[in-house]
Amino acid sequence: MKTGGSGDVIPSEDAAHLLQVEEVSVSFGGIRAVSQVSFDLDQGCCGLIGPNGAGKTTLLDTLAGIHTPREGRIRLDGHDLTGQSSTWRAQHGIRRTFQRHQAFGWLTVEENLLVALEWRGRTRRILADLVATPSTRRRRRAHAGRIEHVLELCGLLQVRHQRAATLPIGQVRLMEFARAIVDEPRLLLLDEPTSGLGPEDTERLGSVVREITATGTCAAVLVEHDLDFVMDVCDRMIVLVLGEVLAAGDPAEVCRDPEVISAYIGVA
Ligand SMILES: Nc1ncnc2c1ncn2[C@@H]1O[C@H](COP(=O)(O)OP(=O)(O)OP(=O)(O)O)[C@@H](O)[C@H]1O
Ligand SMILES: [Mg+2]
């Protein structure tokens, strides 16, 4: 895969889709957690729903490079990334949030975002950072502006100087989301982002997800149990049951599918 100076992927000429998942299966010993799952994603937000244990987190982890599929392929811009590490995938624009939040509790909210912007940190920058060359100062100004914008977008300006560990769970989750989008990902993987959020923060999160996925520069896969949120934010939906795709397509149509109602919505 070719990469630009900032590590961004340069699409190949025959790139068909941003993300292509081709018959992916993932097993843990004898447990087949994900079975022959296929789907494409170019833009917008794709909801991934299903009962507990359906394989939703396992599939996100596999897209993020935490698990290796036993079978199948995952492509980004047509390039096979099945064997690439999670670090490599992050460097190429794939970001995720976790079902159980993973904040740097001893850092402030603003520092958590700064870490996400600076993490690519190449060692050759150490000297430049120490002497604050013009390019370092330009980069710092750009980062400060981006952090300000994302803090405002996510309603975190008031708590920017607070340590993450002192925040209520809802704000920690919003911060984790802010950290995932601050570096302008191309593919965002969200695992139950509304868990712990009150109605106001859920509404805010929904409007930010809609806004960033409407630009066409960032697509998202959203795992959620809150069906109203999924219907509000997603333009496509996939239903997983026991690791297999039960239904996929327009969210309203999928929710009317009797098989989906009986396997999930009836008990959601
Ligand atoms: N690291 C692991 N080792 C062994 N089994 C696992 C592991 N991770 C997940 N599983 C199993 O894989 C299956 C799918 O789990 P997964 O966490 O992906 O489901 P989920 O759809 O995210 O569920 P939930 O809605 O409860 O978060 C379950 O049977 C689970 O017990
Ligand atoms: Mg899960």
mmCIF file of C-alpha atoms and ligand atoms in Angstrom:
data_model
loop_
_atom_site.group_PDB
_atom_site.id
_atom_site.type_symbol
_atom_site.label_atom_id
_atom_site.label_comp_id
_atom_site.label_asym_id
_atom_site.label_seq_id
_atom_site.Cartn_x
_atom_site.Cartn_y
_atom_site.Cartn_z
ATOM 1 C CA MET A 1 0.000 0.000 0.000
ATOM 2 C CA LYS A 2 1.306 3.444 -0.872
ATOM 3 C CA THR A 3 1.211 6.117 1.820
ATOM 4 C CA GLY A 4 1.472 9.881 1.766
ATOM 5 C CA GLY A 5 3.850 11.899 3.920
ATOM 6 C CA SER A 6 1.432 12.004 6.849
ATOM 7 C CA GLY A 7 0.810 8.279 6.609
ATOM 8 C CA ASP A 8 -2.540 8.704 4.843
ATOM 9 C CA VAL A 9 -3.432 5.994 2.386
ATOM 10 C CA ILE A 10 -3.272 6.945 -1.272
ATOM 11 C CA PRO A 11 -6.130 5.004 -2.891
ATOM 12 C CA SER A 12 -5.138 2.627 -5.667
ATOM 13 C CA GLU A 13 -6.774 3.238 -9.042
ATOM 14 C CA ASP A 14 -8.926 0.131 -8.775
ATOM 15 C CA ALA A 15 -10.040 0.906 -5.210
ATOM 16 C CA ALA A 16 -13.654 -0.212 -5.092
ATOM 17 C CA HIS A 17 -14.554 0.535 -1.486
ATOM 18 C CA LEU A 18 -13.090 2.302 1.524
ATOM 19 C CA LEU A 19 -13.676 -0.863 3.578
ATOM 20 C CA GLN A 20 -14.319 -4.341 2.213
ATOM 21 C CA VAL A 21 -14.998 -7.203 4.591
ATOM 22 C CA GLU A 22 -14.942 -10.506 2.710
ATOM 23 C CA GLU A 23 -16.248 -13.674 4.340
ATOM 24 C CA VAL A 24 -14.466 -12.999 7.610
ATOM 25 C CA SER A 25 -14.592 -15.667 10.328
ATOM 26 C CA VAL A 26 -13.023 -15.368 13.782
ATOM 27 C CA SER A 27 -12.772 -18.184 16.330
ATOM 28 C CA PHE A 28 -11.671 -18.428 19.954
ATOM 29 C CA GLY A 29 -10.732 -22.080 20.388
ATOM 30 C CA GLY A 30 -13.945 -23.925 19.638
ATOM 31 C CA ILE A 31 -16.130 -20.767 19.692
ATOM 32 C CA ARG A 32 -16.862 -19.333 16.258
ATOM 33 C CA ALA A 33 -17.551 -15.730 17.277
ATOM 34 C CA VAL A 34 -17.817 -14.314 13.731
ATOM 35 C CA SER A 35 -18.844 -16.475 10.804
ATOM 36 C CA GLN A 36 -18.452 -15.643 7.098
ATOM 37 C CA VAL A 37 -19.305 -11.952 7.503
ATOM 38 C CA SER A 38 -19.136 -9.792 4.368
ATOM 39 C CA PHE A 39 -19.995 -6.130 3.808
ATOM 40 C CA ASP A 40 -18.663 -2.982 2.124
ATOM 41 C CA LEU A 41 -18.539 0.564 3.399
ATOM 42 C CA ASP A 42 -17.711 3.697 1.445
ATOM 43 C CA GLN A 43 -19.258 6.506 3.421
ATOM 44 C CA GLY A 44 -21.825 7.316 6.062
ATOM 45 C CA CYS A 45 -22.489 5.354 9.220
ATOM 46 C CA CYS A 46 -23.239 1.630 9.279
ATOM 47 C CA GLY A 47 -24.974 0.312 12.408
ATOM 48 C CA LEU A 48 -24.004 -3.117 13.715
ATOM 49 C CA ILE A 49 -26.638 -4.531 16.046
ATOM 50 C CA GLY A 50 -27.463 -7.878 17.577
ATOM 51 C CA PRO A 51 -27.981 -9.668 20.881
ATOM 52 C CA ASN A 52 -25.283 -10.066 23.553
ATOM 53 C CA GLY A 53 -22.540 -12.405 22.361
ATOM 54 C CA ALA A 54 -23.476 -11.933 18.665
ATOM 55 C CA GLY A 55 -19.870 -11.116 17.744
ATOM 56 C CA LYS A 56 -20.146 -7.327 17.318
ATOM 57 C CA THR A 57 -17.111 -6.389 19.437
ATOM 58 C CA THR A 58 -15.104 -9.276 17.986
ATOM 59 C CA LEU A 59 -15.806 -7.966 14.476
ATOM 60 C CA LEU A 60 -14.772 -4.401 15.426
ATOM 61 C CA ASP A 61 -11.624 -5.768 17.108
ATOM 62 C CA THR A 62 -10.847 -7.694 13.932
ATOM 63 C CA LEU A 63 -11.271 -4.575 11.763
ATOM 64 C CA ALA A 64 -8.977 -2.730 14.180
ATOM 65 C CA GLY A 65 -6.327 -5.475 13.963
ATOM 66 C CA ILE A 66 -6.676 -6.828 17.511
ATOM 67 C CA HIS A 67 -7.832 -10.256 16.274
ATOM 68 C CA THR A 68 -6.715 -12.049 13.132
ATOM 69 C CA PRO A 69 -9.477 -13.714 11.129
ATOM 70 C CA ARG A 70 -9.291 -17.465 10.729
ATOM 71 C CA GLU A 71 -10.759 -17.033 7.241
ATOM 72 C CA GLY A 72 -11.517 -14.118 4.949
ATOM 73 C CA ARG A 73 -9.996 -10.799 4.003
ATOM 74 C CA ILE A 74 -10.283 -7.160 5.079
ATOM 75 C CA ARG A 75 -9.387 -4.460 2.564
ATOM 76 C CA LEU A 76 -8.930 -0.700 2.871
ATOM 77 C CA ASP A 77 -9.097 1.113 -0.461
ATOM 78 C CA GLY A 78 -8.777 -2.275 -2.119
ATOM 79 C CA HIS A 79 -5.519 -3.120 -0.318
ATOM 80 C CA ASP A 80 -5.411 -6.223 1.831
ATOM 81 C CA LEU A 81 -4.762 -5.278 5.462
ATOM 82 C CA THR A 82 -5.670 -8.635 7.001
ATOM 83 C CA GLY A 83 -2.175 -9.237 8.393
ATOM 84 C CA GLN A 84 -1.429 -5.627 9.372
ATOM 85 C CA SER A 85 -1.051 -4.668 13.038
ATOM 86 C CA SER A 86 -3.457 -2.423 14.930
ATOM 87 C CA THR A 87 -0.741 0.269 15.093
ATOM 88 C CA TRP A 88 -0.325 0.168 11.323
ATOM 89 C CA ARG A 89 -4.099 0.431 10.866
ATOM 90 C CA ALA A 90 -4.271 3.396 13.246
ATOM 91 C CA GLN A 91 -1.471 5.082 11.296
ATOM 92 C CA HIS A 92 -3.594 4.639 8.183
ATOM 93 C CA GLY A 93 -6.684 6.311 9.571
ATOM 94 C CA ILE A 94 -8.612 3.590 11.424
ATOM 95 C CA ARG A 95 -9.682 4.686 14.921
ATOM 96 C CA ARG A 96 -11.861 2.987 17.485
ATOM 97 C CA THR A 97 -13.513 3.486 20.831
ATOM 98 C CA PHE A 98 -13.992 0.676 23.319
ATOM 99 C CA GLN A 99 -17.018 -0.918 24.958
ATOM 100 C CA ARG A 100 -15.228 -0.334 28.286
ATOM 101 C CA HIS A 101 -13.653 3.100 28.110
ATOM 102 C CA GLN A 102 -9.868 3.400 28.080
ATOM 103 C CA ALA A 103 -8.901 6.926 29.073
ATOM 104 C CA PHE A 104 -5.521 8.139 30.333
ATOM 105 C CA GLY A 105 -6.946 8.991 33.758
ATOM 106 C CA TRP A 106 -3.923 10.928 35.026
ATOM 107 C CA LEU A 107 -3.970 13.281 32.017
ATOM 108 C CA THR A 108 -6.367 16.181 31.532
ATOM 109 C CA VAL A 109 -9.055 16.016 28.863
ATOM 110 C CA GLU A 110 -7.024 18.324 26.626
ATOM 111 C CA GLU A 111 -3.863 16.257 27.137
ATOM 112 C CA ASN A 112 -5.755 13.081 26.215
ATOM 113 C CA LEU A 113 -6.586 14.702 22.868
ATOM 114 C CA LEU A 114 -3.069 16.029 22.420
ATOM 115 C CA VAL A 115 -1.644 12.534 22.902
ATOM 116 C CA ALA A 116 -3.945 11.285 20.148
ATOM 117 C CA LEU A 117 -2.616 13.965 17.785
ATOM 118 C CA GLU A 118 1.050 13.582 18.709
ATOM 119 C CA TRP A 119 1.248 9.804 19.023
ATOM 120 C CA ARG A 120 2.662 9.279 15.536
ATOM 121 C CA GLY A 121 5.671 11.101 17.097
ATOM 122 C CA ARG A 122 8.698 10.270 15.064
ATOM 123 C CA THR A 123 11.968 10.240 16.965
ATOM 124 C CA ARG A 124 13.531 12.695 14.540
ATOM 125 C CA ARG A 125 11.113 15.289 15.924
ATOM 126 C CA ILE A 126 12.685 15.248 19.401
ATOM 127 C CA LEU A 127 15.383 17.785 18.563
ATOM 128 C CA ALA A 128 12.948 19.921 16.554
ATOM 129 C CA ASP A 129 10.548 19.901 19.509
ATOM 130 C CA LEU A 130 13.298 20.861 21.984
ATOM 131 C CA VAL A 131 14.402 23.874 19.983
ATOM 132 C CA ALA A 132 10.862 24.671 18.756
ATOM 133 C CA THR A 133 11.663 25.071 15.073
ATOM 134 C CA PRO A 134 9.188 27.047 12.895
ATOM 135 C CA SER A 135 7.642 23.780 11.638
ATOM 136 C CA THR A 136 7.185 22.610 15.249
ATOM 137 C CA ARG A 137 5.496 25.893 16.156
ATOM 138 C CA ARG A 138 3.216 25.617 13.104
ATOM 139 C CA ARG A 139 2.308 22.051 14.048
ATOM 140 C CA ARG A 140 1.563 23.054 17.647
ATOM 141 C CA ARG A 141 -0.678 25.900 16.479
ATOM 142 C CA ALA A 142 -2.567 23.564 14.127
ATOM 143 C CA HIS A 143 -2.968 20.973 16.885
ATOM 144 C CA ALA A 144 -4.186 23.581 19.382
ATOM 145 C CA GLY A 145 -6.801 24.794 16.879
ATOM 146 C CA ARG A 146 -7.979 21.273 16.091
ATOM 147 C CA ILE A 147 -8.232 20.355 19.787
ATOM 148 C CA GLU A 148 -10.236 23.517 20.505
ATOM 149 C CA HIS A 149 -12.654 22.687 17.696
ATOM 150 C CA VAL A 150 -13.176 19.064 18.790
ATOM 151 C CA LEU A 151 -13.567 20.014 22.477
ATOM 152 C CA GLU A 152 -16.296 22.460 21.481
ATOM 153 C CA LEU A 153 -17.959 19.929 19.143
ATOM 154 C CA CYS A 154 -18.126 17.363 21.953
ATOM 155 C CA GLY A 155 -19.179 19.810 24.686
ATOM 156 C CA LEU A 156 -15.942 19.374 26.649
ATOM 157 C CA LEU A 157 -14.593 22.944 26.740
ATOM 158 C CA GLN A 158 -15.635 23.448 30.382
ATOM 159 C CA VAL A 159 -13.702 20.380 31.578
ATOM 160 C CA ARG A 160 -10.662 20.663 29.302
ATOM 161 C CA HIS A 161 -8.245 21.116 32.246
ATOM 162 C CA GLN A 162 -9.744 18.399 34.455
ATOM 163 C CA ARG A 163 -8.023 15.043 34.868
ATOM 164 C CA ALA A 164 -9.946 12.346 33.008
ATOM 165 C CA ALA A 165 -10.106 10.173 36.137
ATOM 166 C CA THR A 166 -12.171 12.839 37.946
ATOM 167 C CA LEU A 167 -14.895 13.045 35.284
ATOM 168 C CA PRO A 168 -18.283 11.321 35.380
ATOM 169 C CA ILE A 169 -18.585 8.339 33.036
ATOM 170 C CA GLY A 170 -20.626 10.230 30.412
ATOM 171 C CA GLN A 171 -17.921 12.857 29.960
ATOM 172 C CA VAL A 172 -15.180 10.203 29.888
ATOM 173 C CA ARG A 173 -17.009 8.506 27.026
ATOM 174 C CA LEU A 174 -17.386 11.808 25.168
ATOM 175 C CA MET A 175 -13.671 12.436 25.703
ATOM 176 C CA GLU A 176 -12.834 9.002 24.347
ATOM 177 C CA PHE A 177 -14.954 9.785 21.298
ATOM 178 C CA ALA A 178 -13.251 13.193 20.932
ATOM 179 C CA ARG A 179 -9.862 11.462 21.101
ATOM 180 C CA ALA A 180 -10.914 9.099 18.322
ATOM 181 C CA ILE A 181 -11.965 11.900 15.948
ATOM 182 C CA VAL A 182 -9.344 14.543 16.731
ATOM 183 C CA ASP A 183 -6.852 13.104 14.213
ATOM 184 C CA GLU A 184 -9.553 13.083 11.492
ATOM 185 C CA PRO A 185 -9.914 9.333 10.921
ATOM 186 C CA ARG A 186 -11.055 7.848 7.642
ATOM 187 C CA LEU A 187 -12.743 4.903 9.332
ATOM 188 C CA LEU A 188 -14.214 5.211 12.814
ATOM 189 C CA LEU A 189 -15.165 2.096 14.804
ATOM 190 C CA LEU A 190 -17.491 2.873 17.717
ATOM 191 C CA ASP A 191 -18.355 0.220 20.304
ATOM 192 C CA GLU A 192 -21.468 1.189 22.291
ATOM 193 C CA PRO A 193 -20.530 4.892 22.458
ATOM 194 C CA THR A 194 -23.796 5.940 24.170
ATOM 195 C CA SER A 195 -23.346 3.627 27.136
ATOM 196 C CA GLY A 196 -23.214 5.818 30.253
ATOM 197 C CA LEU A 197 -24.449 8.938 28.430
ATOM 198 C CA GLY A 198 -27.553 10.889 29.490
ATOM 199 C CA PRO A 199 -30.136 12.013 26.887
ATOM 200 C CA GLU A 200 -28.494 15.395 26.261
ATOM 201 C CA ASP A 201 -25.010 13.931 25.686
ATOM 202 C CA THR A 202 -26.495 11.129 23.550
ATOM 203 C CA GLU A 203 -28.155 13.771 21.381
ATOM 204 C CA ARG A 204 -24.888 15.701 21.092
ATOM 205 C CA LEU A 205 -22.927 12.560 20.219
ATOM 206 C CA GLY A 206 -25.510 11.641 17.568
ATOM 207 C CA SER A 207 -25.268 15.022 15.900
ATOM 208 C CA VAL A 208 -21.438 14.903 15.875
ATOM 209 C CA VAL A 209 -21.413 11.379 14.377
ATOM 210 C CA ARG A 210 -23.926 12.510 11.724
ATOM 211 C CA GLU A 211 -21.877 15.624 10.992
ATOM 212 C CA ILE A 212 -18.509 13.915 10.575
ATOM 213 C CA THR A 213 -19.858 10.988 8.551
ATOM 214 C CA ALA A 214 -21.839 13.345 6.269
ATOM 215 C CA THR A 215 -18.661 15.034 5.031
ATOM 216 C CA GLY A 216 -17.667 11.985 2.977
ATOM 217 C CA THR A 217 -14.144 11.998 4.448
ATOM 218 C CA CYS A 218 -14.951 9.698 7.380
ATOM 219 C CA ALA A 219 -17.099 6.573 7.484
ATOM 220 C CA ALA A 220 -18.136 4.785 10.678
ATOM 221 C CA VAL A 221 -19.183 1.366 11.923
ATOM 222 C CA LEU A 222 -21.342 1.821 15.013
ATOM 223 C CA VAL A 223 -22.093 -0.999 17.460
ATOM 224 C CA GLU A 224 -25.073 -0.079 19.645
ATOM 225 C CA HIS A 225 -27.902 -1.547 21.669
ATOM 226 C CA ASP A 226 -29.763 1.802 21.639
ATOM 227 C CA LEU A 227 -31.898 1.230 18.535
ATOM 228 C CA ASP A 228 -33.315 4.772 18.502
ATOM 229 C CA PHE A 229 -29.764 6.115 18.335
ATOM 230 C CA VAL A 230 -28.866 3.709 15.515
ATOM 231 C CA MET A 231 -31.985 4.671 13.547
ATOM 232 C CA ASP A 232 -31.177 8.342 14.069
ATOM 233 C CA VAL A 233 -27.512 8.175 13.057
ATOM 234 C CA CYS A 234 -27.059 5.290 10.603
ATOM 235 C CA ASP A 235 -27.922 5.077 6.930
ATOM 236 C CA ARG A 236 -27.277 1.328 6.842
ATOM 237 C CA MET A 237 -27.647 -1.460 9.330
ATOM 238 C CA ILE A 238 -26.281 -4.982 9.742
ATOM 239 C CA VAL A 239 -27.811 -7.453 12.178
ATOM 240 C CA LEU A 240 -25.474 -10.104 13.600
ATOM 241 C CA VAL A 241 -26.829 -13.157 15.378
ATOM 242 C CA LEU A 242 -24.511 -15.916 16.627
ATOM 243 C CA GLY A 243 -21.707 -14.438 14.523
ATOM 244 C CA GLU A 244 -23.662 -14.504 11.253
ATOM 245 C CA VAL A 245 -25.305 -11.715 9.263
ATOM 246 C CA LEU A 246 -29.051 -12.159 9.679
ATOM 247 C CA ALA A 247 -30.067 -9.047 7.736
ATOM 248 C CA ALA A 248 -28.503 -5.934 6.196
ATOM 249 C CA GLY A 249 -29.744 -2.809 4.457
ATOM 250 C CA ASP A 250 -31.852 0.261 5.083
ATOM 251 C CA PRO A 251 -32.358 0.601 8.886
ATOM 252 C CA ALA A 252 -36.144 1.081 8.726
ATOM 253 C CA GLU A 253 -36.575 -1.937 6.434
ATOM 254 C CA VAL A 254 -34.248 -4.118 8.519
ATOM 255 C CA CYS A 255 -36.213 -3.245 11.672
ATOM 256 C CA ARG A 256 -39.436 -4.403 9.997
ATOM 257 C CA ASP A 257 -37.933 -7.795 9.063
ATOM 258 C CA PRO A 258 -39.859 -10.450 11.044
ATOM 259 C CA GLU A 259 -36.693 -12.553 11.496
ATOM 260 C CA VAL A 260 -34.870 -9.543 12.984
ATOM 261 C CA ILE A 261 -37.822 -8.753 15.242
ATOM 262 C CA SER A 262 -37.932 -12.291 16.548
ATOM 263 C CA ALA A 263 -34.141 -12.695 16.936
ATOM 264 C CA TYR A 264 -33.317 -9.301 18.416
ATOM 265 C CA ILE A 265 -35.727 -6.389 18.414
ATOM 266 C CA GLY A 266 -38.439 -8.316 20.213
ATOM 267 C CA VAL A 267 -36.028 -8.813 23.105
ATOM 268 C CA ALA A 268 -33.924 -5.618 22.823
HETATM 269 N N1 LIG B 1 -11.198 -13.149 23.989
HETATM 270 C C1 LIG B 1 -12.175 -14.073 23.912
HETATM 271 N N2 LIG B 1 -11.934 -15.373 24.225
HETATM 272 C C2 LIG B 1 -12.899 -16.314 24.135
HETATM 273 N N3 LIG B 1 -14.157 -16.052 23.721
HETATM 274 C C3 LIG B 1 -14.455 -14.774 23.403
HETATM 275 C C4 LIG B 1 -13.483 -13.724 23.483
HETATM 276 N N4 LIG B 1 -14.064 -12.575 23.091
HETATM 277 C C5 LIG B 1 -15.331 -12.881 22.793
HETATM 278 N N5 LIG B 1 -15.572 -14.186 22.986
HETATM 279 C C6 LIG B 1 -16.828 -14.899 22.721
HETATM 280 O O1 LIG B 1 -17.194 -14.588 21.384
HETATM 281 C C7 LIG B 1 -18.593 -14.393 21.288
HETATM 282 C C8 LIG B 1 -18.869 -12.989 20.747
HETATM 283 O O2 LIG B 1 -18.514 -12.054 21.753
HETATM 284 P P1 LIG B 1 -18.561 -10.473 21.501
HETATM 285 O O3 LIG B 1 -17.965 -9.825 22.703
HETATM 286 O O4 LIG B 1 -17.943 -10.165 20.200
HETATM 287 O O5 LIG B 1 -20.123 -10.217 21.437
HETATM 288 P P2 LIG B 1 -20.912 -8.830 21.377
HETATM 289 O O6 LIG B 1 -21.881 -8.941 20.238
HETATM 290 O O7 LIG B 1 -19.982 -7.695 21.364
HETATM 291 O O8 LIG B 1 -21.745 -8.882 22.731
HETATM 292 P P3 LIG B 1 -22.215 -7.670 23.703
HETATM 293 O O9 LIG B 1 -23.446 -7.059 23.070
HETATM 294 O O10 LIG B 1 -22.544 -8.350 24.991
HETATM 295 O O11 LIG B 1 -21.088 -6.701 23.845
HETATM 296 C C9 LIG B 1 -19.166 -14.665 22.671
HETATM 297 O O12 LIG B 1 -19.567 -16.013 22.719
HETATM 298 C C10 LIG B 1 -17.985 -14.402 23.583
HETATM 299 O O13 LIG B 1 -18.105 -15.138 24.774
HETATM 300 MG MG MG B 2 -19.605 -6.112 22.615
#
